[in-house]
Short mmCIF file of C-alpha atoms and ligand atoms in Angstrom, two decimals:
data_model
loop_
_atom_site.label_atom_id
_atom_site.label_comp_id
_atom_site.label_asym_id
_atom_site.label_seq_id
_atom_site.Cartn_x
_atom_site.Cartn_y
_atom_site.Cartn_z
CA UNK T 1 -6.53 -10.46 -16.64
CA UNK T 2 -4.03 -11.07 -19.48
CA UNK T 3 -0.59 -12.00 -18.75
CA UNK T 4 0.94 -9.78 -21.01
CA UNK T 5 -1.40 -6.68 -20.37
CA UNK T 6 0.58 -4.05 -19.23
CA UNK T 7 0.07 -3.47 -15.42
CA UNK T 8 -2.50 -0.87 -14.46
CA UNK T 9 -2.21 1.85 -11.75
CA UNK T 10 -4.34 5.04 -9.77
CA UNK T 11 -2.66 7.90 -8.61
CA UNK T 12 -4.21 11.44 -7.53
CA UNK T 13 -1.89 14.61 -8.17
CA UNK T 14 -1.06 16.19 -4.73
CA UNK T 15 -2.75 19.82 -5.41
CA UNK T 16 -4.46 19.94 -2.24
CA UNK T 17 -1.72 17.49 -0.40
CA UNK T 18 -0.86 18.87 3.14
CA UNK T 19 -0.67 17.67 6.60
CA UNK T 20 -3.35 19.18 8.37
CA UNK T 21 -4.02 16.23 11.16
CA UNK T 22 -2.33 13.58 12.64
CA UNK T 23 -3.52 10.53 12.93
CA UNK T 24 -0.54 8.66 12.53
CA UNK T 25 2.96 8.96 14.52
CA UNK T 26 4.95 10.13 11.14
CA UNK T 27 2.52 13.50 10.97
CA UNK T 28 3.21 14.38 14.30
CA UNK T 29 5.08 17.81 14.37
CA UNK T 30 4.65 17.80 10.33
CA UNK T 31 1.06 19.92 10.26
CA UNK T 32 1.59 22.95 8.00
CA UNK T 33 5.42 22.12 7.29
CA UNK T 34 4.69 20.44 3.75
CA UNK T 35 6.13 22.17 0.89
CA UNK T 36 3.93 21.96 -2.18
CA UNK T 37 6.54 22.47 -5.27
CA UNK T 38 8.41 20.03 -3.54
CA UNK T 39 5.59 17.69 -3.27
CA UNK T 40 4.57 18.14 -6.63
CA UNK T 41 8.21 17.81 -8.06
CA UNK T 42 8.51 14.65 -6.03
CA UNK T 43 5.43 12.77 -7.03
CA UNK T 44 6.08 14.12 -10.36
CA UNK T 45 9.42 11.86 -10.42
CA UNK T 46 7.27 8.98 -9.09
CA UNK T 47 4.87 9.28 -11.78
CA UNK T 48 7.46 9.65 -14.50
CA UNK T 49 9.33 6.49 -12.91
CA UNK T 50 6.39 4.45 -12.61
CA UNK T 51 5.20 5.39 -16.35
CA UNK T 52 7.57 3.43 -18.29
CA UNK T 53 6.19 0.31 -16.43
CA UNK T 54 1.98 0.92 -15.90
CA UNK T 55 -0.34 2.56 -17.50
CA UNK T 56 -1.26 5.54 -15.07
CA UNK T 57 -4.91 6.79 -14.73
CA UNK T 58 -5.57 9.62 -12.55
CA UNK T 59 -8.58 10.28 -10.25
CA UNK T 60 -9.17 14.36 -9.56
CA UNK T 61 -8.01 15.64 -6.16
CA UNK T 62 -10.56 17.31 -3.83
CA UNK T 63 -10.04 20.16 -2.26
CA UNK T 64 -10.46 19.23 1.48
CA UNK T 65 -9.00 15.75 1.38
CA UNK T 66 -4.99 16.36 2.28
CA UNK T 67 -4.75 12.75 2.31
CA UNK T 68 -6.70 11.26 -1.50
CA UNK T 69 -3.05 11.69 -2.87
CA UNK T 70 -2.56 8.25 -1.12
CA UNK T 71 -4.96 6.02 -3.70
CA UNK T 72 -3.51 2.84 -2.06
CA UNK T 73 -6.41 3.41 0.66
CA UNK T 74 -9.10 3.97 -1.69
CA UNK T 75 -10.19 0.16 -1.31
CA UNK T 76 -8.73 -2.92 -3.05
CA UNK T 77 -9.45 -4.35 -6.54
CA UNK T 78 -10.20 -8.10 -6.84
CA UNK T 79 -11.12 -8.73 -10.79
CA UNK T 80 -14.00 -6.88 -11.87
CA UNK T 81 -15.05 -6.01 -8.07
CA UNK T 82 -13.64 -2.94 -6.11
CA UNK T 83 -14.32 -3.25 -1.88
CA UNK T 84 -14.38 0.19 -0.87
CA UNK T 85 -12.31 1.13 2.24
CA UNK T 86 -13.87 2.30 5.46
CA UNK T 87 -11.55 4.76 6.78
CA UNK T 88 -10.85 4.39 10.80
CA UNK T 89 -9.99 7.84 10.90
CA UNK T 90 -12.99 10.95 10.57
CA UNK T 91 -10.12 12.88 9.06
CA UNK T 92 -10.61 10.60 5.67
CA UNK T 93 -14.22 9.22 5.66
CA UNK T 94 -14.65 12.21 3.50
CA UNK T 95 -12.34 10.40 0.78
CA UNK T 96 -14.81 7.25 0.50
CA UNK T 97 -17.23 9.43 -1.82
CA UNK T 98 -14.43 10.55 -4.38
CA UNK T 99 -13.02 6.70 -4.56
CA UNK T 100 -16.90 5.09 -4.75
CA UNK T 101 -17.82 7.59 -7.75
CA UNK T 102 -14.54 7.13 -9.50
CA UNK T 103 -14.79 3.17 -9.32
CA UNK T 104 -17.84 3.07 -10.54
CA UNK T 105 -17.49 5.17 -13.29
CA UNK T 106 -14.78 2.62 -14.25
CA UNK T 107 -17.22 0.08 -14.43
CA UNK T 108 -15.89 -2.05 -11.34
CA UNK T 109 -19.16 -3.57 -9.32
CA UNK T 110 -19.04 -1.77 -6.29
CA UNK T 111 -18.93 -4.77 -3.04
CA UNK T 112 -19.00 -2.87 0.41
CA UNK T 113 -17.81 -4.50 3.73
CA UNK T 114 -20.56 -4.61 6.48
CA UNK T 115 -21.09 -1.11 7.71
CA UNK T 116 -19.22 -1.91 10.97
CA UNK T 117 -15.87 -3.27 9.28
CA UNK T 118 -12.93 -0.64 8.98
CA UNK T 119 -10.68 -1.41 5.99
CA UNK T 120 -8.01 0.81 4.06
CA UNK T 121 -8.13 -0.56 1.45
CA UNK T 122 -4.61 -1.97 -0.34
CA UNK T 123 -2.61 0.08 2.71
CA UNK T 124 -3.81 -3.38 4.15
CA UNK T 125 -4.41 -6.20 1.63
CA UNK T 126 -2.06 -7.13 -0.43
CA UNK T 127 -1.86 -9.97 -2.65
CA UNK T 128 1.37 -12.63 -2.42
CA UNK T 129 2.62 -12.86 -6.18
CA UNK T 130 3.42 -16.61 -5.94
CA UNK T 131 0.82 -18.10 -4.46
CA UNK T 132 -3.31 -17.53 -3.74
CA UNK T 133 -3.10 -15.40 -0.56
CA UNK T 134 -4.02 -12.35 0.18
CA UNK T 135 -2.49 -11.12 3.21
CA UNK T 136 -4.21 -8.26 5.58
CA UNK T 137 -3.01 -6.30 8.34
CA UNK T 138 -5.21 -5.04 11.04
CA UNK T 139 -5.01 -3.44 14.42
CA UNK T 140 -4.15 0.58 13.90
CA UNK T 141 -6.56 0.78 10.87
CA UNK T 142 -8.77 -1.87 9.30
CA UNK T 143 -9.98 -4.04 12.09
CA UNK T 144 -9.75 -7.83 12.26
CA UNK T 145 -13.46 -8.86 11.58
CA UNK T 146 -12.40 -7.35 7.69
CA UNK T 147 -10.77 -10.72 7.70
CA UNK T 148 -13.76 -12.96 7.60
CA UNK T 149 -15.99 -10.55 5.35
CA UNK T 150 -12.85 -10.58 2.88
CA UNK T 151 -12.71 -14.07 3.06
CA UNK T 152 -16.52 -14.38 2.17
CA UNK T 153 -15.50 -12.42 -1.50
CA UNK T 154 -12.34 -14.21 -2.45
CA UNK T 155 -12.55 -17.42 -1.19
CA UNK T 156 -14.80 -18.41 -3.72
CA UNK T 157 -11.77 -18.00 -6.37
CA UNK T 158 -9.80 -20.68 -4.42
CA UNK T 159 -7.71 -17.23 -2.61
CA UNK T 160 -7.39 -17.54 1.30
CA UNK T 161 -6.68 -14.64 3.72
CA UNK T 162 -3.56 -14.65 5.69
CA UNK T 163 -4.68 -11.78 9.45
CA UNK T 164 -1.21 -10.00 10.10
CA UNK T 165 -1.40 -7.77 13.63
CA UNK T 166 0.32 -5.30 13.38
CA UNK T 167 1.88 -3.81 16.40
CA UNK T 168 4.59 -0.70 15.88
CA UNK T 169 2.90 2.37 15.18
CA UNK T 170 4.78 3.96 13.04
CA UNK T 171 4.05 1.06 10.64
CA UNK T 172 0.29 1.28 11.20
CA UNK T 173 -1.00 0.30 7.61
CA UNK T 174 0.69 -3.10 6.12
CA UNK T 175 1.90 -1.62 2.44
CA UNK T 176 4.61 0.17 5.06
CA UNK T 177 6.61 -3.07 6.40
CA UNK T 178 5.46 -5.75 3.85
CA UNK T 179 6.09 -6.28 0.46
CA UNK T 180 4.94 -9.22 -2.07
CA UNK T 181 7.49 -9.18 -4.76
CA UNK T 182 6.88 -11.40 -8.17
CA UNK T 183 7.71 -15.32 -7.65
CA UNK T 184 6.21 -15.15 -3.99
CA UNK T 185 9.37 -13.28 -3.28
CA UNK T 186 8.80 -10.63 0.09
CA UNK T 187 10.35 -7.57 1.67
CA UNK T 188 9.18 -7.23 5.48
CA UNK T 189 10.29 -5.78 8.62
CA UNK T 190 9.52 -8.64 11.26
CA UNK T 191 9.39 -6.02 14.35
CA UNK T 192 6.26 -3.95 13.03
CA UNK T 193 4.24 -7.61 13.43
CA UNK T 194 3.10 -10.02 16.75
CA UNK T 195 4.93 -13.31 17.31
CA UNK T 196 1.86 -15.12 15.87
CA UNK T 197 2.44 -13.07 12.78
CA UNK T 198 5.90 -13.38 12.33
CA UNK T 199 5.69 -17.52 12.11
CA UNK T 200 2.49 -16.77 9.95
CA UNK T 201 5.04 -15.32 7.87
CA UNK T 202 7.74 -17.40 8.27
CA UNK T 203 5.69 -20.68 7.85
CA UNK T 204 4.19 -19.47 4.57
CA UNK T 205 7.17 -18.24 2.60
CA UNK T 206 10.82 -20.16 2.77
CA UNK T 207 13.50 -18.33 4.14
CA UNK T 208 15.16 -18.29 0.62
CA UNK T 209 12.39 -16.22 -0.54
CA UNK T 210 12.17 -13.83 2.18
CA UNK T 211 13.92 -10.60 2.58
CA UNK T 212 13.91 -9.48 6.14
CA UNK T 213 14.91 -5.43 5.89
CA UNK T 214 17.03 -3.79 8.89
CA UNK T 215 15.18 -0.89 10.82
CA UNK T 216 17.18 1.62 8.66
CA UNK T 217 15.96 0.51 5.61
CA UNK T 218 12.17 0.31 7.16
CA UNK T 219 12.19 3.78 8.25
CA UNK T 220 13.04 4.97 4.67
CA UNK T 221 9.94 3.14 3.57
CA UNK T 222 11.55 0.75 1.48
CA UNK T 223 9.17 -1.94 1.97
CA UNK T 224 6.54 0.71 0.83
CA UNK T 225 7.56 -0.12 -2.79
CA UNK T 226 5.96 -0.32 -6.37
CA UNK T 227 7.10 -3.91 -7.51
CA UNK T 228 6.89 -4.14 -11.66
CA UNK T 229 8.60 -6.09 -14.57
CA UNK T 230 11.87 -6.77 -12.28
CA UNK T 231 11.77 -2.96 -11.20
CA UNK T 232 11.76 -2.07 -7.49
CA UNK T 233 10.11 1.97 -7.11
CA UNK T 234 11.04 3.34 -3.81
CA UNK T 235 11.68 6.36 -1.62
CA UNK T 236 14.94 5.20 -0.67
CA UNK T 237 16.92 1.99 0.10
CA UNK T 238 20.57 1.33 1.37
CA UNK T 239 23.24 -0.13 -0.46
CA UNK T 240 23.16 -3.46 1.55
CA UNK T 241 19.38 -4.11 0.20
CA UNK T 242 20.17 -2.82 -3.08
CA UNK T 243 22.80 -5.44 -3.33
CA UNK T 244 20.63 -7.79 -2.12
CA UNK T 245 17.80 -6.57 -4.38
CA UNK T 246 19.89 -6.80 -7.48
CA UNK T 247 20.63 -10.53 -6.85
CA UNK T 248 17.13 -11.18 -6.84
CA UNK T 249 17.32 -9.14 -10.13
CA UNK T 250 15.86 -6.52 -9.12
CA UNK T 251 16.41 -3.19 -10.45
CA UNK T 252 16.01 -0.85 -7.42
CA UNK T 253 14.81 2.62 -8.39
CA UNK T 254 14.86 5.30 -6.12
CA UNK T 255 12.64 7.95 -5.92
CA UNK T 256 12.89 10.57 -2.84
CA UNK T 257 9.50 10.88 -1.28
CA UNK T 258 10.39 12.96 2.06
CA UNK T 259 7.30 15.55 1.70
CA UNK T 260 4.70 12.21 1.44
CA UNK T 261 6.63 10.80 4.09
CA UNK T 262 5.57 13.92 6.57
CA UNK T 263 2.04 12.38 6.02
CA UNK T 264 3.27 8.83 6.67
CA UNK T 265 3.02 7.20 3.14
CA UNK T 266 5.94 6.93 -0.06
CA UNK T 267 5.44 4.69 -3.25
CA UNK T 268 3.09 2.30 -2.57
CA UNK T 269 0.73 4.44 -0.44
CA UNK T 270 0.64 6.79 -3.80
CA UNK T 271 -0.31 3.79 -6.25
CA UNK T 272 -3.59 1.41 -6.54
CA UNK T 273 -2.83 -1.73 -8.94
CA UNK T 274 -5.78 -1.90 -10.73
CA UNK T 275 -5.60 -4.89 -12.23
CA UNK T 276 -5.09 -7.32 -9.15
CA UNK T 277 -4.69 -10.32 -8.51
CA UNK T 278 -2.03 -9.87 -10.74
CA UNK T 279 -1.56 -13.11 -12.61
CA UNK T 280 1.00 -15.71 -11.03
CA UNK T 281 2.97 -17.32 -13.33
CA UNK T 282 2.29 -21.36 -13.10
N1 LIG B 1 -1.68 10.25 6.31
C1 LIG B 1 -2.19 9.03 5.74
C2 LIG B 1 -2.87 8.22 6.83
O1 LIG B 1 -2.41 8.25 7.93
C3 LIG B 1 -1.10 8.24 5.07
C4 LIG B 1 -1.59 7.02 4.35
C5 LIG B 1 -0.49 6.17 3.79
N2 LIG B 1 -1.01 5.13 3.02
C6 LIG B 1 -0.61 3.85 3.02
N3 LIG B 1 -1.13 3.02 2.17
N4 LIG B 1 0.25 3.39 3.91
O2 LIG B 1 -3.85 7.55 6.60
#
């Protein structure tokens, strides 16, 4: 994990993207009504945003898995390891294989959860860029007891994990109302968490550093956003957190994601980082 290597990312072209369940509130209504140019013109966009900053790898699509396109849930990455998710939801189980084969084909030692623990994967851990946490939501899709078989793999490194409950459900995965930014910098949406959560939060990261985004901004997914070299990738954000973006100087890029969001997922959900923890700066 070089400081200067360029940052690392998995995506999975939307071919067989569709929404043909719902298992979260955002699909309701939404089953059949994706259009696939425009999907494929969108995350086309995405990719060709996101490839001046990462190097992009891609992992095939499969035919009956609507929802692969969304690599943030294939597990999370810690160093040479890879902790395959355990999807909540029957609907994706059938994505584990496709993630498991493709990891280990690129070489990471594979580290499974006890069979009993759900976890998607970076939907729900994400790493703070300024100091050794890792924070994890649970309660619509990985499940608490992830928390202390987590702990039990990065502890060791001097990393400690930070439980977030989650409580709105149309912000059921954490990458959708929580955002680590470089410098231990964050975007969140305070509602989508309990009170315990919130001061959790609050305690850990000084106000200064904290971004809390209005519900307008949340529903357009901006805190589902791909974070790199002092760029901000997102479906969409309004001029109020743009301004406030920019004097964090951050360059906000925007990126309209409307047929992913019909599934429930934008920029994030679309990306894995590969090479995480991504060094902090001393
Ligand atoms: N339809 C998918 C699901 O409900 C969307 C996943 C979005 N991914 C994310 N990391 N938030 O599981």
């Amino acid at each position: 994990m070089c400081a200067n290597a360029r940052p690392r990312i998995l995506m999975c072209s939307p071919e067989y993207f569709g929404v043909e369940y719902v298992i979260n509130p955002w699909m309701a209504d939404q089953t059949g009504k994706v259009r696939p140019r425009e999907a494929m013109s969108q995350w086309s966009a995405l990719y060709d945003a996101l490839s001046p900053l990462a190097d992009i790898t891609c992992i095939a699509p499969s035919p009956h898995q609507p929802d692969m396109v969304f690599t943030a849930n294939a597990g999370m990455v810690f160093g040479d390891r890879f902790v395959p998710s355990r999807f909540r939801h029957q609907e994706r189980a059938g994505e584990e294989a496709h993630f498991a084969c493709w990891a280990e084909h690129a070489a990471y030692a594979i580290t499974p959860l006890p069979d009993d623990v759900f976890f998607e994967g970076a939907g729900d851990a994400l790493y703070d860029r300024g100091r050794p946490v890792l924070w994890l939501g649970y309660g619509f899709r990985t499940g608490l007891p992830a928390a202390s078989a987590l702990r039990d793999i990065v502890e060791p490194s001097g990393l400690s994990v930070q439980p977030l409950r989650l409580v709105d459900p149309r912000f059921y995965h954490l990458d959708t109302c929580f955002c680590p930014i470089s410098g231990g910098r964050l975007l969140y949406y305070p509602p989508a968490f309990d009170p315990e959560s919130v001061r959790r939060i609050e305690g850990a990261v000084p106000e200064d550093q904290r971004l809390a985004v209005s519900e307008e901004d949340a529903e357009a997914f901006a805190c589902n956003a791909v974070c790199l070299n002092g760029a901000i990738v997102m479906n969409r954000a309004t001029s109020g957190l743009k301004a406030r973006l920019g004097e964090w100087g951050l360059r906000c890029v925007e990126t309209p994601l409307g047929e992913f969001m019909r599934a429930g997922g934008a920029a994030r959900c679309l990306t894995l980082r590969l090479d995480e923890p991504e060094p902090v700066a001393a």
